[in-house]
CSV table of C-alpha atoms in Angstrom, one decimal:
chain,number,residue,atom,x,y,z
A,1,GLY,CA,-37.1,-38.1,30.9
A,2,ASN,CA,-39.6,-37.8,33.7
A,3,SER,CA,-39.0,-39.0,37.2
A,4,VAL,CA,-40.5,-38.6,40.6
A,5,THR,CA,-38.7,-38.5,44.0
A,6,GLN,CA,-40.9,-39.0,46.9
A,7,MET,CA,-40.2,-38.7,50.6
A,8,GLU,CA,-39.5,-42.1,52.1
A,9,GLY,CA,-41.5,-43.6,54.9
A,10,PRO,CA,-42.9,-45.0,56.8
A,11,VAL,CA,-44.4,-42.0,58.6
A,12,THR,CA,-46.2,-42.4,61.9
A,13,LEU,CA,-48.3,-39.5,63.3
A,14,SER,CA,-50.7,-39.0,66.1
A,15,GLU,CA,-54.2,-38.1,65.3
A,16,GLU,CA,-54.7,-34.4,64.6
A,17,ALA,CA,-51.0,-33.9,63.7
A,18,PHE,CA,-49.9,-31.9,60.6
A,19,LEU,CA,-48.8,-34.0,57.6
A,20,THR,CA,-46.3,-33.2,54.9
A,21,ILE,CA,-45.2,-35.7,52.3
A,22,ASN,CA,-42.6,-34.3,49.9
A,23,CYS,CA,-42.6,-34.9,46.2
A,24,THR,CA,-40.2,-33.4,43.6
A,25,TYR,CA,-40.2,-34.2,39.9
A,26,THR,CA,-38.2,-33.8,36.8
A,27,ALA,CA,-40.1,-33.6,33.5
A,28,THR,CA,-40.0,-32.1,30.1
A,29,GLY,CA,-42.6,-29.5,29.6
A,30,TYR,CA,-45.2,-28.8,32.2
A,31,PRO,CA,-47.0,-32.1,33.1
A,32,SER,CA,-50.0,-32.6,35.2
A,33,LEU,CA,-49.3,-33.7,38.7
A,34,PHE,CA,-51.2,-36.2,40.8
A,35,TRP,CA,-51.4,-37.7,44.3
A,36,TYR,CA,-52.9,-41.2,44.6
A,37,VAL,CA,-53.8,-43.0,47.8
A,38,GLN,CA,-53.9,-46.8,48.3
A,39,TYR,CA,-55.8,-48.1,51.3
A,40,PRO,CA,-54.9,-51.6,52.6
A,41,GLY,CA,-56.0,-54.3,50.2
A,42,GLU,CA,-57.2,-51.9,47.5
A,43,GLY,CA,-56.0,-50.4,44.3
A,44,LEU,CA,-54.8,-46.8,43.9
A,45,GLN,CA,-57.4,-44.1,43.7
A,46,LEU,CA,-56.9,-40.5,42.7
A,47,LEU,CA,-56.7,-38.1,45.7
A,48,LEU,CA,-56.0,-34.8,44.0
A,49,LYS,CA,-54.4,-33.3,40.9
A,50,ALA,CA,-53.1,-30.0,39.5
A,51,THR,CA,-52.7,-29.3,35.8
A,52,LYS,CA,-50.6,-26.2,35.6
A,53,ALA,CA,-48.2,-24.1,37.6
A,54,ASP,CA,-49.5,-22.5,40.8
A,55,ASP,CA,-52.7,-24.7,40.7
A,56,LYS,CA,-53.7,-26.1,44.1
A,57,GLY,CA,-55.4,-29.5,44.2
A,58,SER,CA,-57.5,-30.4,47.2
A,59,ASN,CA,-59.7,-33.2,48.4
A,60,LYS,CA,-60.7,-34.7,51.8
A,61,GLY,CA,-58.7,-32.0,53.6
A,62,PHE,CA,-55.5,-32.8,51.7
A,63,GLU,CA,-53.8,-30.1,49.5
A,64,ALA,CA,-50.9,-29.8,47.2
A,65,THR,CA,-49.6,-26.9,45.1
A,66,TYR,CA,-47.9,-27.2,41.8
A,67,ARG,CA,-44.6,-25.3,42.2
A,68,LYS,CA,-42.8,-24.9,38.9
A,69,GLU,CA,-39.9,-23.0,40.4
A,70,THR,CA,-39.0,-25.7,42.9
A,71,THR,CA,-40.4,-28.6,40.7
A,72,SER,CA,-42.4,-29.8,43.7
A,73,PHE,CA,-45.9,-31.0,44.6
A,74,HIS,CA,-45.8,-31.6,48.4
A,75,LEU,CA,-48.9,-33.2,50.0
A,76,GLU,CA,-50.2,-31.5,53.2
A,77,LYS,CA,-53.0,-32.0,55.6
A,78,GLY,CA,-53.6,-29.9,58.7
A,79,SER,CA,-55.1,-32.6,60.9
A,80,VAL,CA,-54.8,-36.2,60.1
A,81,GLN,CA,-57.2,-38.9,61.2
A,82,VAL,CA,-56.8,-42.6,61.8
A,83,SER,CA,-58.7,-43.2,58.6
A,84,ASP,CA,-56.0,-41.5,56.6
A,85,SER,CA,-53.6,-44.4,57.2
A,86,ALA,CA,-52.6,-45.6,53.7
A,87,VAL,CA,-49.9,-45.4,51.2
A,88,TYR,CA,-49.6,-42.2,49.2
A,89,PHE,CA,-48.1,-42.0,45.7
A,90,CYS,CA,-47.0,-38.9,43.8
A,91,ALA,CA,-47.2,-39.2,40.0
A,92,THR,CA,-46.3,-36.9,37.1
A,93,GLY,CA,-45.7,-36.5,33.4
A,94,ASN,CA,-47.7,-38.8,31.2
A,95,GLN,CA,-48.4,-40.8,34.4
A,96,PHE,CA,-46.0,-43.5,33.6
A,97,TYR,CA,-43.9,-42.2,36.5
A,98,PHE,CA,-44.9,-42.8,40.1
A,99,GLY,CA,-43.0,-42.2,43.3
A,100,THR,CA,-42.1,-45.2,45.4
A,101,GLY,CA,-44.9,-44.5,47.8
A,102,THR,CA,-45.0,-43.2,51.4
A,103,SER,CA,-46.7,-45.3,54.0
A,104,LEU,CA,-48.6,-43.3,56.6
A,105,THR,CA,-49.9,-44.7,59.9
A,106,VAL,CA,-52.0,-42.5,62.2
A,107,ILE,CA,-52.3,-43.6,65.8
A,108,PRO,CA,-55.2,-42.5,68.0
B,1,ASP,CA,-68.4,-44.3,38.6
B,2,VAL,CA,-65.6,-45.7,36.6
B,3,LYS,CA,-65.1,-49.3,37.4
B,4,VAL,CA,-62.0,-51.4,36.7
B,5,THR,CA,-62.2,-55.0,37.5
B,6,GLN,CA,-59.5,-57.7,37.6
B,7,SER,CA,-60.3,-61.4,37.2
B,8,SER,CA,-58.7,-62.5,40.5
B,9,ARG,CA,-57.6,-61.0,43.7
B,10,TYR,CA,-55.2,-63.8,44.6
B,11,LEU,CA,-53.5,-66.3,42.3
B,12,VAL,CA,-51.0,-69.1,43.0
B,13,LYS,CA,-49.2,-70.6,40.0
B,14,ARG,CA,-46.3,-73.0,39.5
B,15,THR,CA,-43.0,-72.1,37.8
B,16,GLY,CA,-43.3,-72.6,34.0
B,17,GLU,CA,-47.1,-72.2,33.9
B,18,LYS,CA,-48.8,-69.8,31.5
B,19,VAL,CA,-50.7,-67.2,33.4
B,20,PHE,CA,-53.5,-64.9,32.2
B,21,LEU,CA,-54.5,-61.8,34.1
B,22,GLU,CA,-57.7,-60.1,32.9
B,23,CYS,CA,-58.8,-56.5,33.3
B,24,VAL,CA,-62.1,-55.0,32.2
B,25,GLN,CA,-63.1,-51.3,32.4
B,26,ASP,CA,-66.6,-50.0,31.8
B,27,MET,CA,-66.1,-46.4,30.9
B,28,ASP,CA,-65.0,-46.6,27.3
B,29,HIS,CA,-61.5,-45.4,28.1
B,30,GLU,CA,-59.0,-45.5,25.2
B,31,ASN,CA,-56.0,-46.2,27.4
B,32,MET,CA,-55.3,-49.2,29.5
B,33,PHE,CA,-52.2,-50.0,31.6
B,34,TRP,CA,-50.6,-52.9,33.4
B,35,TYR,CA,-48.2,-52.2,36.4
B,36,ARG,CA,-46.5,-54.3,38.9
B,37,GLN,CA,-46.1,-53.1,42.5
B,38,ASP,CA,-43.2,-54.2,44.7
B,39,PRO,CA,-42.2,-53.0,48.1
B,40,GLY,CA,-39.6,-50.2,47.8
B,41,LEU,CA,-40.0,-50.0,44.1
B,42,GLY,CA,-43.4,-48.4,43.7
B,43,LEU,CA,-45.3,-48.9,40.5
B,44,ARG,CA,-43.5,-50.0,37.4
B,45,LEU,CA,-45.2,-49.9,34.0
B,46,ILE,CA,-45.2,-53.2,32.1
B,47,TYR,CA,-47.2,-52.4,29.0
B,48,PHE,CA,-49.9,-50.0,28.0
B,49,SER,CA,-52.4,-49.9,25.2
B,50,TYR,CA,-53.9,-46.7,23.6
B,51,ASP,CA,-56.3,-48.5,21.3
B,52,VAL,CA,-57.6,-51.9,20.4
B,53,LYS,CA,-54.8,-54.2,19.1
B,54,MET,CA,-52.3,-51.4,19.9
B,55,LYS,CA,-49.6,-51.8,22.6
B,56,GLU,CA,-46.5,-50.1,23.8
B,57,LYS,CA,-43.8,-51.5,26.1
B,58,GLY,CA,-43.2,-49.9,29.4
B,59,ASP,CA,-40.2,-50.1,31.6
B,60,ILE,CA,-40.2,-53.8,32.4
B,61,PRO,CA,-41.9,-55.8,29.5
B,62,GLU,CA,-39.5,-58.8,29.6
B,63,GLY,CA,-41.3,-62.0,30.4
B,64,TYR,CA,-44.7,-60.5,29.7
B,65,SER,CA,-47.0,-60.0,26.8
B,66,VAL,CA,-50.4,-58.3,26.4
B,67,SER,CA,-53.6,-58.6,24.4
B,68,ARG,CA,-56.3,-56.1,23.6
B,69,GLU,CA,-58.9,-57.5,21.3
B,70,LYS,CA,-61.8,-55.4,22.7
B,71,LYS,CA,-61.7,-51.8,23.9
B,72,GLU,CA,-62.9,-52.7,27.4
B,73,ARG,CA,-60.5,-55.6,28.0
B,74,PHE,CA,-56.8,-55.8,28.5
B,75,SER,CA,-55.0,-59.0,29.3
B,76,LEU,CA,-51.5,-59.6,30.7
B,77,ILE,CA,-49.9,-62.9,29.9
B,78,LEU,CA,-46.9,-64.5,31.6
B,79,GLU,CA,-45.7,-67.0,29.0
B,80,SER,CA,-43.7,-69.0,31.5
B,81,ALA,CA,-44.1,-67.9,35.1
B,82,SER,CA,-41.0,-67.5,37.2
B,83,THR,CA,-40.6,-66.9,40.9
B,84,ASN,CA,-39.3,-63.3,40.3
B,85,GLN,CA,-42.7,-62.5,38.8
B,86,THR,CA,-44.3,-62.9,42.2
B,87,SER,CA,-45.9,-59.5,42.8
B,88,MET,CA,-49.0,-57.4,43.0
B,89,TYR,CA,-50.3,-56.6,39.5
B,90,LEU,CA,-52.4,-53.5,39.0
B,91,CYS,CA,-54.5,-52.6,35.9
B,92,ALA,CA,-55.6,-49.0,35.1
B,93,SER,CA,-57.5,-47.2,32.5
B,94,SER,CA,-57.8,-43.5,31.4
B,95,LEU,CA,-59.1,-41.2,28.8
B,96,THR,CA,-56.6,-39.6,26.5
B,97,GLY,CA,-56.0,-35.8,26.1
B,98,GLY,CA,-54.3,-36.2,22.7
B,99,GLY,CA,-50.6,-36.7,22.0
B,100,LEU,CA,-48.9,-37.9,25.1
B,101,LEU,CA,-51.3,-36.3,27.5
B,102,PHE,CA,-53.3,-38.5,29.7
B,103,TYR,CA,-56.0,-37.9,32.2
B,104,GLU,CA,-56.1,-39.4,35.6
B,105,GLN,CA,-55.9,-43.2,35.8
B,106,TYR,CA,-58.5,-45.4,37.4
B,107,PHE,CA,-57.2,-48.5,39.0
B,108,GLY,CA,-58.5,-52.0,39.6
B,109,PRO,CA,-58.1,-53.7,43.1
B,110,GLY,CA,-55.0,-55.6,42.0
B,111,THR,CA,-54.1,-59.3,41.7
B,112,ARG,CA,-51.6,-60.7,44.1
B,113,LEU,CA,-49.7,-63.4,42.1
B,114,THR,CA,-47.5,-65.9,43.8
B,115,VAL,CA,-45.3,-68.2,41.7
B,116,THR,CA,-43.9,-71.2,43.5
């Protein structure tokens, strides 16, 4: 079956630091892959997605590339801001499978 | 913009009470989902529905039931609330791509339920 393993947090970075949050998956076939973000007190919202191998999803300076050979979909951002502080979830397959979430805090 | 609304942001109920959580979406999505979110466990699927009056169990359906009488509304029911059902409950909806393919989900703001 499908599953997602996500880098555990919490992660604390200084403003303008480089961010990587690792995500690996197991799945039958070639599912779409997603990153969702949850800001404090809110529901999840889609951050970016990739629908096939080698696709790169991007949004708000975040990027993730669908790597079939390593079954990974790592989230990256070159320069984080305080406003990026949130919990990030990787999701895959038929979307019933979410990672456990990685809490990011960015300090000025 | 897609909007998913949930009937309450915060709810406090007593053990043994029957609890209804309501979710409404305004984008004519076929699929609707109920999750619970707990620290360290991420999101876990309780039930989903792919059409009116249709439902499928998720990973943790025990102690819950659902109802979908209209396409836009999906209700989660706790028949007899217990303290281990204290959690954040998230509703979501999505279009379907056919078969088991789903497009991205749109989430409501969540209901934080406390059972005392």
